[in-house]
XYZ file of C-alpha atoms in Angstrom:
599
model
C 109.304 130.797 47.290
C 107.929 127.755 45.619
C 110.168 125.607 47.801
C 108.937 127.478 50.893
C 105.392 126.745 49.840
C 106.250 123.047 49.818
C 107.853 123.382 53.250
C 104.712 125.002 54.600
C 102.727 122.174 53.075
C 104.878 119.667 54.955
C 104.739 121.632 58.205
C 100.945 121.945 58.239
C 100.641 118.229 57.472
C 102.969 117.482 60.401
C 100.776 119.651 62.656
C 97.653 117.695 61.733
C 99.487 114.387 62.229
C 100.618 115.522 65.681
C 97.049 116.527 66.544
C 95.761 113.115 65.555
C 98.586 111.453 67.477
C 97.555 113.268 70.654
C 93.911 112.333 69.989
C 94.989 108.677 69.780
C 96.815 109.083 73.094
C 93.668 110.475 74.730
C 91.602 107.613 73.298
C 93.932 105.018 74.789
C 93.833 106.837 78.131
C 90.018 106.748 78.025
C 90.109 103.002 77.373
C 92.447 102.550 80.341
C 90.086 104.526 82.599
C 87.059 102.571 81.385
C 88.770 99.209 81.871
C 90.004 100.292 85.302
C 86.509 101.342 86.358
C 85.037 98.123 84.968
C 87.553 95.969 86.822
C 86.914 97.885 90.049
C 83.160 97.381 89.701
C 83.643 93.670 89.008
C 85.869 93.446 92.073
C 83.252 95.162 94.225
C 80.525 92.921 92.807
C 82.612 89.846 93.537
C 83.133 90.671 97.198
C 79.917 92.574 97.920
C 77.444 90.544 100.036
C 74.340 89.297 98.305
C 70.860 89.772 99.703
C 70.300 86.986 102.205
C 67.417 85.809 104.370
C 66.917 87.081 107.878
C 68.567 84.099 109.557
C 72.038 85.178 108.509
C 75.201 85.545 110.524
C 75.532 88.786 112.514
C 77.149 91.818 110.997
C 80.429 92.518 112.739
C 81.921 95.999 112.669
C 84.870 94.714 110.661
C 82.463 93.268 108.053
C 80.366 96.441 107.980
C 83.533 98.515 107.544
C 84.624 96.286 104.676
C 81.217 96.622 103.004
C 81.410 100.414 103.421
C 84.860 100.353 101.843
C 83.406 98.378 98.937
C 80.678 101.003 98.517
C 83.253 103.785 98.541
C 85.347 101.854 96.043
C 82.295 101.503 93.828
C 81.815 105.282 93.994
C 85.497 105.696 93.191
C 85.026 103.500 90.109
C 82.121 105.738 89.117
C 84.408 108.771 89.292
C 86.905 107.020 87.013
C 84.029 106.553 84.556
C 83.246 110.251 84.895
C 86.878 111.047 84.046
C 86.704 108.818 80.977
C 83.402 110.348 79.864
C 84.680 113.897 80.374
C 87.861 113.178 78.417
C 85.921 111.547 75.634
C 83.461 114.411 75.305
C 85.664 117.414 76.042
C 89.042 116.316 74.655
C 88.871 113.388 72.256
C 85.629 114.315 70.540
C 86.703 117.958 70.190
C 90.072 116.931 68.775
C 88.515 114.672 66.147
C 86.058 117.368 65.017
C 88.778 120.012 64.886
C 91.115 117.672 62.997
C 88.473 117.192 60.305
C 87.882 120.947 60.007
C 91.631 121.570 59.966
C 92.178 119.171 57.087
C 89.423 120.850 55.060
C 90.800 124.336 55.676
C 94.380 123.319 54.888
C 93.303 121.685 51.659
C 91.473 124.848 50.588
C 94.468 127.125 51.316
C 96.900 124.847 49.507
C 94.602 124.696 46.483
C 94.474 128.491 46.388
C 98.270 128.641 46.527
C 98.643 126.116 43.764
C 96.113 127.940 41.575
C 98.007 131.210 42.062
C 101.278 129.486 41.169
C 99.721 127.859 38.089
C 98.352 131.219 36.905
C 101.767 132.838 37.336
C 103.378 130.010 35.408
C 100.828 130.464 32.627
C 101.618 134.198 32.423
C 105.307 133.433 32.286
C 104.772 130.935 29.454
C 102.761 133.470 27.459
C 105.448 136.083 27.972
C 108.172 133.596 27.050
C 106.330 132.551 23.882
C 105.902 136.166 22.763
C 109.545 136.786 23.509
C 110.669 133.829 21.457
C 108.363 134.813 18.609
C 109.665 138.377 18.673
C 113.223 137.055 18.644
C 112.459 134.815 15.676
C 110.808 137.605 13.705
C 113.747 139.866 14.365
C 116.116 137.295 12.938
C 113.903 136.866 9.883
C 113.827 140.642 9.403
C 117.597 140.775 9.611
C 117.875 138.052 6.996
C 115.418 139.899 4.700
C 117.418 143.133 5.116
C 120.678 141.389 4.271
C 119.057 139.772 1.211
C 117.707 143.187 0.071
C 121.063 144.879 0.539
C 122.860 142.167 -1.388
C 120.437 142.346 -4.316
C 120.483 146.133 -4.240
C 124.277 146.150 -4.538
C 124.327 143.457 -7.187
C 124.391 145.016 -10.655
C 123.273 141.825 -12.278
C 120.070 141.665 -10.184
C 116.907 142.674 -11.877
C 114.718 145.409 -10.628
C 111.939 142.947 -9.982
C 114.150 140.900 -7.686
C 115.188 144.015 -5.819
C 111.597 145.136 -5.467
C 110.553 141.714 -4.176
C 113.374 141.650 -1.627
C 112.285 145.111 -0.499
C 108.713 144.033 -0.002
C 109.922 141.014 1.943
C 112.021 143.248 4.157
C 109.080 145.538 4.824
C 106.865 142.571 5.718
C 109.406 141.101 8.130
C 110.024 144.440 9.698
C 106.326 144.953 10.229
C 105.900 141.500 11.781
C 108.890 142.110 14.049
C 107.321 145.341 15.219
C 104.028 143.622 15.992
C 105.760 140.805 17.930
C 107.746 143.438 19.772
C 104.582 145.158 20.870
C 103.016 141.822 21.900
C 106.127 140.824 23.803
C 106.150 144.139 25.616
C 102.501 143.714 26.569
C 103.042 140.156 27.773
C 106.116 141.197 29.711
C 104.267 144.034 31.362
C 101.378 141.705 32.223
C 103.697 139.056 33.644
C 105.547 141.540 35.769
C 102.264 142.785 37.173
C 100.982 139.286 37.920
C 104.307 138.293 39.429
C 104.271 141.308 41.725
C 100.690 140.563 42.720
C 101.560 136.913 43.282
C 104.553 137.484 45.542
C 103.335 140.566 47.359
C 99.589 140.007 47.709
C 98.288 136.501 46.897
C 101.023 134.295 48.376
C 101.456 136.385 51.576
C 97.726 136.232 52.131
C 97.715 132.444 51.689
C 100.732 132.115 53.980
C 99.003 134.284 56.582
C 95.925 132.061 56.475
C 98.094 128.978 56.882
C 99.872 130.648 59.789
C 96.596 131.507 61.493
C 95.402 127.959 60.941
C 98.547 126.529 62.515
C 98.305 128.913 65.447
C 94.690 127.892 66.046
C 95.816 124.276 66.009
C 98.412 125.090 68.675
C 95.825 126.912 70.779
C 93.425 123.987 70.450
C 96.132 121.618 71.657
C 96.754 123.867 74.632
C 93.045 123.880 75.495
C 92.875 120.104 75.192
C 95.906 119.748 77.470
C 94.109 121.865 80.037
C 90.832 120.000 79.587
C 92.702 116.727 80.005
C 93.956 117.876 83.401
C 90.649 119.500 84.407
C 88.808 116.231 83.787
C 90.980 114.661 86.455
C 90.938 117.635 88.788
C 87.139 117.933 88.865
C 86.710 114.509 90.474
C 89.507 114.936 93.020
C 87.150 116.333 95.738
C 84.741 113.420 95.321
C 87.619 110.918 95.230
C 88.953 112.527 98.419
C 85.541 112.017 100.033
C 85.613 108.367 98.972
C 89.036 107.930 100.557
C 87.858 109.745 103.693
C 84.887 107.384 103.806
C 87.275 104.434 103.684
C 89.292 105.925 106.560
C 86.119 106.488 108.601
C 85.062 102.914 107.893
C 88.428 101.702 109.152
C 88.054 103.796 112.316
C 84.553 102.405 112.933
C 85.900 98.909 113.569
C 85.241 98.058 117.231
C 86.831 94.863 118.470
C 84.878 94.903 121.740
C 81.560 95.148 119.947
C 82.530 92.277 117.629
C 83.418 90.173 120.653
C 80.081 91.019 122.245
C 78.282 90.010 119.045
C 80.019 86.638 119.117
C 79.022 86.213 122.770
C 75.406 87.146 122.046
C 75.261 84.825 119.037
C 76.611 81.725 120.697
C 75.378 82.265 124.256
C 73.225 79.188 124.924
C 72.047 79.726 128.498
C 73.030 76.202 129.558
C 74.573 75.684 132.976
C 78.247 74.691 133.100
C 78.745 71.044 134.093
C 79.176 70.355 137.770
C 82.063 68.601 139.504
C 82.312 64.842 139.199
C 81.826 63.132 142.595
C 84.568 60.884 143.856
C 83.449 57.247 143.751
C 85.462 55.190 146.227
C 85.763 51.599 145.077
C 88.554 50.671 147.508
C 86.778 50.680 150.900
C 86.266 46.911 151.192
C 89.698 46.239 149.642
C 91.486 48.246 152.305
C 89.287 46.557 154.944
C 91.300 43.313 154.586
C 94.647 45.038 154.948
C 96.395 45.404 158.308
C 95.676 48.285 160.642
C 98.959 49.996 159.762
C 97.786 50.687 156.213
C 96.418 54.140 155.411
C 92.785 53.905 154.279
C 89.895 56.226 153.675
C 87.705 56.621 156.793
C 84.217 55.203 156.432
C 81.250 57.548 156.685
C 78.133 56.472 158.507
C 75.083 55.954 156.383
C 76.933 56.600 153.079
C 75.598 54.728 150.100
C 76.938 54.796 146.546
C 74.341 54.136 143.928
C 76.217 53.377 140.754
C 73.194 53.759 138.539
C 72.358 57.163 139.988
C 75.973 58.292 139.716
C 76.298 57.203 136.133
C 72.992 58.893 135.339
C 74.219 62.191 136.714
C 77.226 62.303 134.485
C 75.237 61.027 131.586
C 72.495 63.615 131.730
C 74.713 66.665 132.045
C 75.001 68.938 129.051
C 78.182 70.771 128.210
C 78.388 74.167 126.515
C 78.192 72.727 122.984
C 76.340 69.469 123.676
C 76.792 66.511 125.960
C 80.258 65.811 127.265
C 81.813 62.881 125.404
C 82.006 59.995 127.850
C 85.283 58.059 127.722
C 84.761 54.442 126.743
C 85.633 52.054 129.537
C 85.290 48.289 129.694
C 81.864 47.128 130.862
C 81.591 45.959 134.423
C 80.930 42.237 134.500
C 79.074 40.432 137.255
C 82.360 38.891 138.367
C 83.874 42.291 138.976
C 80.935 43.709 140.944
C 79.625 42.148 144.125
C 78.364 43.188 147.583
C 79.752 42.548 151.005
C 78.169 42.882 154.408
C 79.827 44.791 157.252
C 79.463 44.060 160.941
C 76.751 46.707 161.251
C 74.729 45.151 158.429
C 75.537 47.728 155.694
C 76.281 46.559 152.217
C 78.769 48.208 149.820
C 79.485 47.535 146.169
C 82.879 45.915 145.645
C 84.868 46.380 142.383
C 87.850 44.337 141.343
C 91.293 45.914 140.847
C 91.130 45.862 137.027
C 87.889 47.912 136.587
C 89.150 50.460 139.112
C 92.337 50.787 137.079
C 90.341 51.458 133.928
C 88.095 54.000 135.650
C 91.043 55.902 137.105
C 92.869 55.928 133.779
C 89.760 57.206 131.999
C 89.375 59.988 134.523
C 93.008 61.001 133.999
C 93.130 60.779 130.224
C 89.518 61.422 129.135
C 89.170 64.937 127.631
C 85.942 66.412 126.348
C 86.132 67.074 122.638
C 85.045 70.665 121.971
C 83.813 71.337 118.425
C 85.658 73.859 116.308
C 84.399 77.418 115.741
C 83.394 76.558 112.209
C 81.275 73.608 113.330
C 79.680 75.803 115.996
C 78.835 78.443 113.429
C 77.422 75.836 111.092
C 75.447 74.232 113.870
C 74.039 77.590 114.923
C 72.925 78.878 111.562
C 72.098 75.574 109.855
C 69.519 74.143 112.236
C 69.170 70.430 112.311
C 65.647 69.303 111.738
C 62.585 71.481 111.069
C 62.327 74.753 113.013
C 59.551 74.719 115.632
C 57.085 77.546 116.071
C 58.068 78.167 119.707
C 61.820 77.831 118.922
C 62.111 75.046 121.498
C 64.833 73.494 119.343
C 67.141 76.425 120.239
C 69.146 76.981 123.434
C 67.350 79.083 126.057
C 69.173 82.355 125.424
C 68.799 82.107 121.641
C 65.176 81.050 122.039
C 64.511 84.119 124.193
C 66.059 86.401 121.548
C 64.072 84.824 118.721
C 60.810 85.105 120.648
C 61.525 88.725 121.568
C 62.349 89.497 117.951
C 59.101 87.894 116.755
C 57.089 89.815 119.385
C 58.625 93.079 118.209
C 57.790 92.286 114.585
C 54.212 91.396 115.521
C 53.896 94.640 117.498
C 55.058 96.623 114.461
C 52.522 94.832 112.265
C 49.823 95.469 114.868
C 50.723 99.166 114.926
C 50.425 99.314 111.130
C 47.033 97.643 111.243
C 45.946 100.031 114.005
C 47.008 103.050 111.957
C 45.181 101.641 108.960
C 42.035 101.108 111.045
C 42.167 104.706 112.329
C 42.651 105.979 108.770
C 39.656 103.941 107.551
C 37.493 105.227 110.396
C 38.464 108.824 109.583
C 37.780 108.243 105.896
C 34.430 106.692 106.732
C 33.498 109.753 108.801
C 34.515 112.008 105.921
C 32.369 109.977 103.500
C 29.404 110.142 105.886
C 29.711 113.921 106.148
C 30.362 114.365 102.415
C 28.532 111.595 100.486
C 29.725 112.993 97.153
C 33.287 111.968 98.033
C 32.463 108.262 98.367
C 30.258 105.537 99.760
C 30.928 104.821 103.479
C 29.692 101.233 103.152
C 32.435 100.481 100.635
C 34.993 100.776 103.447
C 33.284 98.274 105.742
C 34.848 95.094 104.197
C 38.313 96.553 104.481
C 37.624 97.698 108.048
C 36.364 94.232 108.987
C 39.466 92.625 107.471
C 41.705 95.034 109.386
C 39.963 94.256 112.690
C 40.331 90.533 112.012
C 44.053 90.985 111.335
C 44.418 92.939 114.585
C 42.739 90.144 116.589
C 44.965 87.557 114.949
C 48.084 89.573 115.700
C 47.044 90.076 119.337
C 46.594 86.320 119.731
C 50.012 85.684 118.219
C 51.592 88.277 120.519
C 49.905 86.753 123.583
C 51.060 83.265 122.619
C 54.660 84.351 122.028
C 54.684 86.378 125.250
C 53.606 83.266 127.145
C 56.504 81.333 125.632
C 58.857 84.188 126.442
C 57.679 84.329 130.053
C 58.217 80.585 130.335
C 61.775 80.866 129.023
C 62.651 83.865 131.186
C 61.197 82.195 134.272
C 63.268 79.085 133.712
C 66.401 81.148 133.081
C 65.804 83.020 136.348
C 65.251 79.755 138.240
C 68.448 78.299 136.800
C 70.327 81.445 137.799
C 69.106 81.089 141.414
C 70.071 77.430 141.509
C 73.472 78.160 139.996
C 74.064 80.818 142.678
C 73.227 78.384 145.493
C 75.311 75.709 143.819
C 78.315 78.018 143.744
C 77.927 78.622 147.498
C 77.476 74.997 148.554
C 79.552 73.396 145.742
C 76.711 70.985 145.060
C 75.781 69.375 141.768
C 72.152 69.717 140.720
C 70.546 66.331 140.201
C 67.612 65.414 138.001
C 66.619 65.556 134.414
C 67.184 68.319 131.857
C 64.314 70.003 130.122
C 64.518 70.969 126.445
C 65.348 74.527 127.537
C 68.259 73.347 129.695
C 66.575 73.607 133.181
C 66.998 70.836 135.714
C 64.125 69.528 137.843
C 63.670 66.718 140.299
C 60.644 65.303 138.578
C 59.791 64.801 134.946
C 56.294 66.192 135.557
C 57.406 69.234 137.556
C 59.346 72.199 136.244
C 60.509 75.281 138.042
C 58.506 78.340 137.097
C 59.699 81.879 137.707
C 58.015 85.249 137.480
C 58.050 86.690 133.965
C 60.685 89.327 133.471
C 60.364 92.562 131.578
C 60.695 92.127 127.841
C 64.006 93.131 126.428
C 64.367 95.590 123.612
C 64.760 94.377 120.023
C 68.087 92.988 119.012
C 70.526 95.294 117.360
C 70.387 93.075 114.305
C 66.785 94.031 113.504
C 67.894 96.831 111.204
C 69.899 94.418 109.139
C 66.923 92.245 108.346
C 64.801 95.047 106.908
C 64.929 93.917 103.285
C 61.748 95.717 102.057
C 62.490 98.018 99.161
C 61.552 101.679 99.842
C 58.552 103.169 98.050
C 59.393 105.401 95.070
C 59.096 109.150 95.514
C 56.104 110.669 93.679
C 56.904 114.283 94.507
C 58.319 116.571 97.170
C 57.031 118.947 99.799
C 58.212 121.891 101.891
C 57.293 122.271 105.550
C 55.255 125.438 106.159
C 55.133 124.921 109.939
C 57.317 122.867 112.306
C 55.984 119.499 113.541
C 57.377 117.675 116.608
C 56.265 114.134 115.586
C 56.161 112.620 119.096
C 53.625 109.927 118.179
C 54.825 106.616 116.763
C 54.768 106.489 112.988
C 54.984 110.260 112.549
C 57.955 112.179 111.200
C 59.279 115.323 112.870
C 60.147 118.216 110.565
C 61.421 121.774 110.767
C 59.988 124.824 109.044
C 61.337 125.089 105.505
C 62.577 121.464 105.425
C 62.166 119.681 102.062
C 60.947 116.042 102.109
C 60.099 113.394 99.513
C 56.445 112.392 99.068
C 56.009 108.606 98.854
C 52.249 108.333 99.531
C 49.508 110.893 99.000
C 46.911 111.924 101.532
C 44.146 109.263 101.534
C 41.623 111.653 103.050
C 42.684 111.275 106.686
C 44.773 114.470 106.715
C 48.147 112.684 106.768
C 50.787 112.383 104.034
C 53.598 109.845 104.077
C 57.034 111.425 103.535
C 60.705 110.458 103.592
C 63.841 112.345 104.489
C 67.063 112.281 102.453
C 68.586 109.855 104.976
C 65.761 107.316 104.411
C 63.703 108.042 107.560
C 59.970 107.715 106.810
C 56.766 108.696 108.605
C 53.480 110.587 108.370
C 53.209 114.392 108.502
C 50.079 116.591 108.599
C 48.981 117.535 105.091
C 48.012 121.030 106.236
C 51.565 121.649 107.481
C 53.266 121.153 104.101
C 53.241 122.530 100.559
C 53.024 119.489 98.233
C 54.389 119.364 94.680
C 53.681 116.119 92.790
C 55.720 115.023 89.774
C 54.044 114.817 86.390
C 53.045 111.405 85.012
C 53.522 109.920 88.502
C 51.239 107.256 89.877
C 50.125 107.130 93.486
C 51.802 104.826 95.966
C-alpha cells in the first residue's frame, strides 16, 4: 500500500503538470490571436484613406467598396481580440487559479497520508521494541532458571548460593512477565492502529485524492468547452463581417465609375475643327500645259496665310492646345505674289516649303497627355485658385460654382434658423422678464442679420458667375450644332471659358439656365465631427418633419439628444444612422445623462 501511495503521488503530480501544459497551450493561442488582430489592424491602418481636404479625387464605387471591406476587416480584427480576451478570462485565467488551488489541496492530502504512515511506523517500532525486550527477558529468565537448577542439584553448593540463584530466577521471571504484558499491549495497540490506518485513514485520503483528480478532469472538460465557445460566440458577428464584404463587392458599379471619370474630366471645350486645305500649287500648275490635271480656280477666293495660321494656332484641344508640328520657316525667297490676267494676286510657295507642309500634315500627331498627367493637372491646379474659378474649364467651373452656391445656401439656412430662434427667445424674455434680459440678445441678432446679408451677397455674386458660364455653354452648344450641319470651323478668339467670339470686346451671352442640384460628391466632403450625445429621448407623438432642418419621427422611436432646447421649443436630435434635425420638445420625453454638459 505504501507503494500505491507513491503511485498516487506521481499520478496526481502528472495531472497537475498536464493541466499546466494545457494552460500554456491556451496562452500561446491567445498570443497568436492578439498578434493576428494587431497585424490585421495595422494592415487596415496602412491602406485606410486618411482625412483629406475637400478638393480630393472622386470616390469611385470600387474604392468605396474597398474602404468598406477595410472597415469590415477592422471589425473582424476586433472579434479576434474578443476571442483572445474571452479565452484569457474564461480559460487561461481559470486554469491558473485552479492549478494553484489544486497544488495546495494535493499537498495537504499527501501530508495527511504521510503523517498517518509515520504514526503507523511509530506504533510498529514501539511494538517491535517491546517484543524484543520481552524476548530478551525471557532468555535471561531461562538462564537464571538453569543456573538455579544447576546449583540446586550441586551438593557442593552452599545454601546461600542456592538462595541467591532462586531470587535471581524470581526477579527474571517477574521482569519477563511484565515485558510480556507490555508486549501484548503494544501488539494490541499496533493491530488497532494498523486496522484503522488501512481501513479508515488511508481509504479516506485516497478518496479525497480521487475526488480531487476527478474535479481536475471536469475542469479540463469545462475549459475545452469554453475554448470552443469563445470561438463560437463571435461566429455570427464574423459572418456579418464577411457578408458585409460580399455586399461591398456587389456594390461595385463600373458604369457609375465611368460616369464619375467623365464628370471629373469633362472640360466643356469644343472639339477642334477640320483643317482647311491650303492650295499652294495653283500658280505652279498655271505654267504647265493644258493637258495637265490641275485644281480649278474659284472666283474671288483669297488665302490669307496669317488668318489661316491664326485659326490653327488659337484652337484648343481637349487637354490643351494641339501641338503644332515644327516646319521650316518660310523665307521671303519662297513666298511671292503673282498677278493673273484679271488682276487677282495669289501667294506663291516654292516646291520645298510645300513638301515640308505636306509631310508635316501627314506625320504630325497631337501628343495627348497620359491619364496620370491629366489627373495631376486636374487636382493640382497650376497657379493660385481664383475666386470665380475662371482658371478651370467651363464644365468644372460650373460644378464648382454650383457647389459653392449650395454651401452658401446651407449656411444661409442655418443663419436664418438661428435668427428665428433668437427672435422666439427674445419674445419669451419679453413676456417673462425673469427668464432673461431681451436686450442681451440684440448683439447676437444684429450679428446674425449681418451674416445673412453677407451670405446673400455672396450667393448673388456666385449666381451671376454661374449664369455667365451656363449662358456661354449654351451659346457654344448652339454654335457647335450649326457647325455640325454646315461643316464650318468657328473663327475668332477663345475666351478663358472656352467660348469663341468674333471680337475681343464682344462675347456671346445666353439666358441663364436652371441651377443644377449639388454634386454627388458633397456628402464626401462633410468632414465636421458630429456633436456628442448628451442624452436620449422617446417620441410621445409622431412628427412628419416636412420643413427643412427638422427630423421626422414615429411614435415610440428613441433618438439621441445632441442639443438641448434653447427656449424656442425645439430640441436637436440624431438617429442611430447619423441623421440629425430638430424635433418639437413637447413631442418627446427627454432623459439627459448625468454629469453631461450642454452642446
